[in-house]
Amino acid sequence: MVWGLPALQPEWLLSREELRARYFADPAQARKLLATSGFQLPFDLELAVGDFGPAYLASAERLAGDLRSVGLNPSIRRLTPAQFQDRVLGP
């Protein structure tokens, strides 16, 4: 399953600080919750990112690093804009 919508302008992307403050404010708590989730850690997770430019790919790399820090094993799949639209919005 794929969720998400493309940010049409690079300036719409959250900064690393804002992303961490909103969604990864407490990596220790995230690790604790994941440890009690019943999932075998680390587990694989794919991040599908539309290749809309370097800012999008860099954001995906930063997010993958944050996910690794809490015990996940993300990989990044680069999609052309057309592939991204098909996966997220449907053909």
Short mmCIF file of N, CA, C and O in Angstrom, two decimals:
data_model
loop_
_atom_site.label_atom_id
_atom_site.label_comp_id
_atom_site.label_asym_id
_atom_site.label_seq_id
_atom_site.Cartn_x
_atom_site.Cartn_y
_atom_site.Cartn_z
N MET A 1 0.85 -1.17 0.00
CA MET A 1 0.00 0.00 0.00
C MET A 1 0.89 1.23 0.00
O MET A 1 1.91 1.28 0.66
N VAL A 2 0.51 2.20 -0.76
CA VAL A 2 1.28 3.44 -0.86
C VAL A 2 0.39 4.60 -0.43
O VAL A 2 -0.76 4.69 -0.85
N TRP A 3 0.91 5.44 0.42
CA TRP A 3 0.20 6.64 0.84
C TRP A 3 1.05 7.84 0.52
O TRP A 3 2.25 7.79 0.60
N GLY A 4 0.41 8.92 0.22
CA GLY A 4 1.16 10.15 0.03
C GLY A 4 0.73 10.91 -1.19
O GLY A 4 0.08 10.37 -2.07
N LEU A 5 1.07 12.13 -1.18
CA LEU A 5 0.85 13.02 -2.32
C LEU A 5 2.14 13.78 -2.55
O LEU A 5 2.85 14.11 -1.60
N PRO A 6 2.45 14.06 -3.77
CA PRO A 6 3.70 14.80 -4.01
C PRO A 6 3.59 16.25 -3.54
O PRO A 6 2.54 16.87 -3.66
N ALA A 7 4.66 16.72 -2.95
CA ALA A 7 4.77 18.16 -2.67
C ALA A 7 5.19 18.80 -3.97
O ALA A 7 6.26 18.49 -4.50
N LEU A 8 4.37 19.64 -4.50
CA LEU A 8 4.61 20.16 -5.85
C LEU A 8 5.75 21.16 -5.92
O LEU A 8 6.31 21.38 -6.99
N GLN A 9 6.09 21.76 -4.82
CA GLN A 9 7.18 22.73 -4.79
C GLN A 9 8.16 22.31 -3.68
O GLN A 9 7.73 21.96 -2.59
N PRO A 10 9.46 22.34 -3.94
CA PRO A 10 10.42 21.94 -2.90
C PRO A 10 10.25 22.71 -1.59
O PRO A 10 10.46 22.16 -0.51
N GLU A 11 9.83 23.97 -1.68
CA GLU A 11 9.67 24.74 -0.43
C GLU A 11 8.49 24.23 0.41
O GLU A 11 8.34 24.63 1.56
N TRP A 12 7.67 23.35 -0.12
CA TRP A 12 6.58 22.76 0.66
C TRP A 12 7.07 21.63 1.56
O TRP A 12 6.36 21.20 2.46
N LEU A 13 8.29 21.13 1.31
CA LEU A 13 8.84 20.06 2.13
C LEU A 13 9.17 20.59 3.52
O LEU A 13 9.62 21.72 3.68
N LEU A 14 8.93 19.76 4.53
CA LEU A 14 9.28 20.14 5.89
C LEU A 14 10.79 20.10 6.06
O LEU A 14 11.47 19.23 5.51
N SER A 15 11.30 21.01 6.86
CA SER A 15 12.73 20.97 7.18
C SER A 15 12.99 19.77 8.10
O SER A 15 12.07 19.22 8.71
N ARG A 16 14.24 19.37 8.20
CA ARG A 16 14.59 18.25 9.09
C ARG A 16 14.14 18.55 10.52
O ARG A 16 13.60 17.69 11.19
N GLU A 17 14.36 19.76 10.98
CA GLU A 17 13.99 20.12 12.35
C GLU A 17 12.47 20.03 12.55
O GLU A 17 12.00 19.52 13.56
N GLU A 18 11.70 20.55 11.59
CA GLU A 18 10.25 20.51 11.71
C GLU A 18 9.74 19.07 11.61
O GLU A 18 8.84 18.66 12.35
N LEU A 19 10.33 18.29 10.72
CA LEU A 19 9.93 16.90 10.58
C LEU A 19 10.20 16.14 11.87
O LEU A 19 9.35 15.40 12.37
N ARG A 20 11.38 16.34 12.44
CA ARG A 20 11.71 15.66 13.70
C ARG A 20 10.83 16.14 14.85
O ARG A 20 10.39 15.34 15.66
N ALA A 21 10.57 17.43 14.92
CA ALA A 21 9.75 17.96 16.02
C ALA A 21 8.32 17.43 15.95
O ALA A 21 7.72 17.12 16.97
N ARG A 22 7.77 17.31 14.76
CA ARG A 22 6.39 16.86 14.61
C ARG A 22 6.22 15.35 14.67
O ARG A 22 5.25 14.85 15.20
N TYR A 23 7.17 14.62 14.06
CA TYR A 23 6.95 13.19 13.86
C TYR A 23 7.98 12.28 14.52
O TYR A 23 7.73 11.11 14.69
N PHE A 24 9.13 12.81 14.88
CA PHE A 24 10.16 12.01 15.53
C PHE A 24 10.70 12.77 16.74
O PHE A 24 11.88 12.81 16.97
N ALA A 25 9.79 13.38 17.48
CA ALA A 25 10.21 14.22 18.59
C ALA A 25 10.93 13.43 19.66
O ALA A 25 11.76 13.97 20.37
N ASP A 26 10.65 12.15 19.78
CA ASP A 26 11.25 11.34 20.83
C ASP A 26 11.67 9.99 20.27
O ASP A 26 10.92 9.00 20.40
N PRO A 27 12.84 9.92 19.65
CA PRO A 27 13.28 8.64 19.08
C PRO A 27 13.33 7.51 20.12
O PRO A 27 13.02 6.37 19.79
N ALA A 28 13.70 7.81 21.35
CA ALA A 28 13.74 6.77 22.39
C ALA A 28 12.34 6.20 22.63
O ALA A 28 12.17 4.99 22.77
N GLN A 29 11.34 7.07 22.65
CA GLN A 29 9.96 6.61 22.83
C GLN A 29 9.52 5.80 21.62
O GLN A 29 8.83 4.79 21.76
N ALA A 30 9.92 6.22 20.43
CA ALA A 30 9.57 5.47 19.22
C ALA A 30 10.18 4.07 19.26
O ALA A 30 9.51 3.09 18.94
N ARG A 31 11.44 3.97 19.69
CA ARG A 31 12.08 2.66 19.81
C ARG A 31 11.35 1.79 20.82
O ARG A 31 11.13 0.60 20.60
N LYS A 32 10.95 2.39 21.92
CA LYS A 32 10.23 1.65 22.97
C LYS A 32 8.88 1.14 22.43
O LYS A 32 8.52 -0.03 22.64
N LEU A 33 8.15 1.99 21.75
CA LEU A 33 6.85 1.58 21.19
C LEU A 33 7.03 0.47 20.15
O LEU A 33 6.25 -0.49 20.11
N LEU A 34 8.05 0.62 19.30
CA LEU A 34 8.30 -0.42 18.30
C LEU A 34 8.69 -1.75 18.95
O LEU A 34 8.28 -2.81 18.49
N ALA A 35 9.46 -1.68 20.03
CA ALA A 35 9.89 -2.90 20.72
C ALA A 35 8.70 -3.66 21.30
O ALA A 35 8.71 -4.88 21.37
N THR A 36 7.65 -2.95 21.69
CA THR A 36 6.47 -3.59 22.27
C THR A 36 5.37 -3.84 21.24
O THR A 36 4.30 -4.33 21.59
N SER A 37 5.66 -3.55 19.98
CA SER A 37 4.63 -3.66 18.94
C SER A 37 4.38 -5.09 18.48
O SER A 37 3.37 -5.36 17.84
N GLY A 38 5.29 -5.98 18.78
CA GLY A 38 5.16 -7.35 18.31
C GLY A 38 5.86 -7.60 16.98
O GLY A 38 5.93 -8.73 16.53
N PHE A 39 6.36 -6.55 16.35
CA PHE A 39 7.11 -6.72 15.11
C PHE A 39 8.53 -7.15 15.42
O PHE A 39 9.12 -6.71 16.41
N GLN A 40 9.08 -8.02 14.58
CA GLN A 40 10.48 -8.40 14.70
C GLN A 40 11.32 -7.25 14.14
O GLN A 40 11.17 -6.89 12.97
N LEU A 41 12.15 -6.65 14.96
CA LEU A 41 12.97 -5.52 14.53
C LEU A 41 14.36 -5.99 14.15
O LEU A 41 14.88 -6.90 14.77
N PRO A 42 14.99 -5.39 13.19
CA PRO A 42 14.42 -4.36 12.31
C PRO A 42 13.54 -5.02 11.25
O PRO A 42 13.74 -6.18 10.92
N PHE A 43 12.55 -4.29 10.78
CA PHE A 43 11.77 -4.81 9.66
C PHE A 43 11.92 -3.88 8.48
O PHE A 43 12.22 -2.71 8.61
N ASP A 44 11.75 -4.48 7.30
CA ASP A 44 11.95 -3.74 6.06
C ASP A 44 10.76 -2.83 5.78
O ASP A 44 9.62 -3.18 6.06
N LEU A 45 11.07 -1.69 5.23
CA LEU A 45 10.07 -0.68 4.90
C LEU A 45 10.54 0.02 3.63
O LEU A 45 11.70 0.41 3.54
N GLU A 46 9.66 0.15 2.66
CA GLU A 46 10.03 0.83 1.43
C GLU A 46 9.44 2.23 1.39
O GLU A 46 8.24 2.41 1.62
N LEU A 47 10.29 3.19 1.11
CA LEU A 47 9.85 4.56 0.90
C LEU A 47 9.85 4.81 -0.60
O LEU A 47 10.91 4.75 -1.24
N ALA A 48 8.69 5.04 -1.17
CA ALA A 48 8.61 5.36 -2.59
C ALA A 48 8.62 6.88 -2.71
O ALA A 48 7.79 7.56 -2.12
N VAL A 49 9.60 7.39 -3.45
CA VAL A 49 9.73 8.84 -3.58
C VAL A 49 9.74 9.20 -5.06
O VAL A 49 10.44 8.58 -5.85
N GLY A 50 8.91 10.17 -5.39
CA GLY A 50 8.89 10.67 -6.76
C GLY A 50 10.14 11.47 -7.03
O GLY A 50 10.55 12.30 -6.22
N ASP A 51 10.76 11.23 -8.14
CA ASP A 51 11.98 11.94 -8.52
C ASP A 51 11.60 13.29 -9.13
O ASP A 51 11.65 13.49 -10.33
N PHE A 52 11.19 14.20 -8.24
CA PHE A 52 10.78 15.53 -8.64
C PHE A 52 11.92 16.53 -8.49
O PHE A 52 11.73 17.72 -8.64
N GLY A 53 13.09 16.04 -8.12
CA GLY A 53 14.26 16.89 -7.97
C GLY A 53 15.08 16.51 -6.75
O GLY A 53 14.65 15.70 -5.92
N PRO A 54 16.27 17.07 -6.63
CA PRO A 54 17.19 16.72 -5.54
C PRO A 54 16.62 16.94 -4.15
O PRO A 54 16.92 16.18 -3.23
N ALA A 55 15.81 17.96 -3.95
CA ALA A 55 15.28 18.23 -2.62
C ALA A 55 14.39 17.08 -2.13
O ALA A 55 14.40 16.74 -0.95
N TYR A 56 13.65 16.47 -3.03
CA TYR A 56 12.76 15.37 -2.66
C TYR A 56 13.56 14.13 -2.29
O TYR A 56 13.26 13.44 -1.31
N LEU A 57 14.59 13.85 -3.08
CA LEU A 57 15.43 12.69 -2.80
C LEU A 57 16.22 12.89 -1.52
O LEU A 57 16.37 11.95 -0.72
N ALA A 58 16.70 14.09 -1.27
CA ALA A 58 17.44 14.37 -0.04
C ALA A 58 16.52 14.23 1.18
O ALA A 58 16.92 13.71 2.22
N SER A 59 15.28 14.68 1.04
CA SER A 59 14.32 14.54 2.14
C SER A 59 14.06 13.07 2.44
O SER A 59 13.99 12.66 3.60
N ALA A 60 13.94 12.25 1.40
CA ALA A 60 13.74 10.82 1.59
C ALA A 60 14.94 10.19 2.28
O ALA A 60 14.78 9.33 3.16
N GLU A 61 16.15 10.60 1.91
CA GLU A 61 17.37 10.08 2.56
C GLU A 61 17.39 10.44 4.04
O GLU A 61 17.74 9.62 4.88
N ARG A 62 17.02 11.69 4.36
CA ARG A 62 16.99 12.10 5.77
C ARG A 62 15.94 11.31 6.54
O ARG A 62 16.19 10.86 7.66
N LEU A 63 14.77 11.13 5.96
CA LEU A 63 13.72 10.36 6.61
C LEU A 63 14.16 8.92 6.82
O LEU A 63 13.95 8.35 7.89
N ALA A 64 14.81 8.32 5.83
CA ALA A 64 15.31 6.96 5.97
C ALA A 64 16.31 6.86 7.13
O ALA A 64 16.28 5.90 7.90
N GLY A 65 17.17 7.85 7.27
CA GLY A 65 18.12 7.87 8.39
C GLY A 65 17.41 7.93 9.73
O GLY A 65 17.79 7.23 10.68
N ASP A 66 16.39 8.74 9.81
CA ASP A 66 15.63 8.83 11.06
C ASP A 66 14.92 7.51 11.36
O ASP A 66 14.86 7.08 12.52
N LEU A 67 14.38 6.88 10.34
CA LEU A 67 13.71 5.59 10.54
C LEU A 67 14.71 4.51 10.97
O LEU A 67 14.39 3.68 11.84
N ARG A 68 15.91 4.52 10.41
CA ARG A 68 16.95 3.58 10.83
C ARG A 68 17.29 3.78 12.30
O ARG A 68 17.54 2.82 13.03
N SER A 69 17.30 5.03 12.74
CA SER A 69 17.70 5.32 14.12
C SER A 69 16.71 4.78 15.15
O SER A 69 17.06 4.66 16.31
N VAL A 70 15.49 4.47 14.72
CA VAL A 70 14.51 3.91 15.67
C VAL A 70 14.30 2.42 15.46
O VAL A 70 13.42 1.82 16.07
N GLY A 71 15.09 1.80 14.58
CA GLY A 71 15.05 0.35 14.46
C GLY A 71 14.38 -0.20 13.22
O GLY A 71 14.14 -1.40 13.15
N LEU A 72 14.09 0.64 12.25
CA LEU A 72 13.49 0.16 11.01
C LEU A 72 14.58 0.01 9.95
O LEU A 72 15.69 0.52 10.11
N ASN A 73 14.27 -0.68 8.88
CA ASN A 73 15.22 -0.90 7.81
C ASN A 73 14.63 -0.39 6.49
O ASN A 73 14.17 -1.17 5.67
N PRO A 74 14.63 0.94 6.31
CA PRO A 74 14.00 1.48 5.10
C PRO A 74 14.90 1.37 3.87
O PRO A 74 16.12 1.42 3.96
N SER A 75 14.24 1.19 2.74
CA SER A 75 14.92 1.32 1.46
C SER A 75 14.16 2.38 0.68
O SER A 75 12.99 2.64 0.95
N ILE A 76 14.84 3.00 -0.25
CA ILE A 76 14.22 4.07 -1.03
C ILE A 76 14.06 3.59 -2.47
O ILE A 76 15.02 3.11 -3.08
N ARG A 77 12.85 3.70 -2.97
CA ARG A 77 12.59 3.40 -4.38
C ARG A 77 12.31 4.71 -5.10
O ARG A 77 11.33 5.39 -4.78
N ARG A 78 13.17 5.05 -6.04
CA ARG A 78 12.97 6.27 -6.84
C ARG A 78 11.99 5.95 -7.96
O ARG A 78 12.15 4.98 -8.68
N LEU A 79 10.97 6.79 -8.06
CA LEU A 79 9.96 6.63 -9.09
C LEU A 79 9.95 7.85 -9.99
O LEU A 79 10.14 8.97 -9.51
N THR A 80 9.73 7.63 -11.27
CA THR A 80 9.53 8.77 -12.15
C THR A 80 8.25 9.47 -11.71
O THR A 80 7.41 8.86 -11.03
N PRO A 81 8.06 10.73 -12.06
CA PRO A 81 6.81 11.38 -11.68
C PRO A 81 5.58 10.61 -12.15
O PRO A 81 4.58 10.51 -11.41
N ALA A 82 5.62 10.02 -13.35
CA ALA A 82 4.47 9.25 -13.84
C ALA A 82 4.25 7.99 -13.00
O ALA A 82 3.10 7.67 -12.65
N GLN A 83 5.33 7.29 -12.65
CA GLN A 83 5.21 6.11 -11.80
C GLN A 83 4.65 6.49 -10.43
O GLN A 83 3.81 5.78 -9.87
N PHE A 84 5.14 7.59 -9.89
CA PHE A 84 4.68 8.04 -8.57
C PHE A 84 3.18 8.34 -8.61
O PHE A 84 2.43 7.90 -7.75
N GLN A 85 2.75 9.04 -9.63
CA GLN A 85 1.33 9.36 -9.75
C GLN A 85 0.51 8.07 -9.85
O GLN A 85 -0.53 7.96 -9.20
N ASP A 86 0.95 7.12 -10.64
CA ASP A 86 0.21 5.87 -10.78
C ASP A 86 0.13 5.11 -9.46
O ASP A 86 -0.93 4.58 -9.12
N ARG A 87 1.22 5.08 -8.70
CA ARG A 87 1.22 4.35 -7.43
C ARG A 87 0.42 5.05 -6.36
O ARG A 87 -0.22 4.40 -5.55
N VAL A 88 0.46 6.36 -6.34
CA VAL A 88 -0.20 7.09 -5.26
C VAL A 88 -1.65 7.41 -5.60
O VAL A 88 -2.55 7.20 -4.80
N LEU A 89 -1.87 7.89 -6.80
CA LEU A 89 -3.22 8.34 -7.17
C LEU A 89 -3.97 7.31 -8.00
O LEU A 89 -5.18 7.43 -8.16
N GLY A 90 -3.26 6.31 -8.52
CA GLY A 90 -3.89 5.31 -9.37
C GLY A 90 -3.78 5.70 -10.82
O GLY A 90 -3.63 6.88 -11.15
N PRO A 91 -3.83 4.67 -11.70
CA PRO A 91 -3.68 4.96 -13.13
C PRO A 91 -4.85 5.76 -13.69
O PRO A 91 -5.89 5.84 -13.18
#
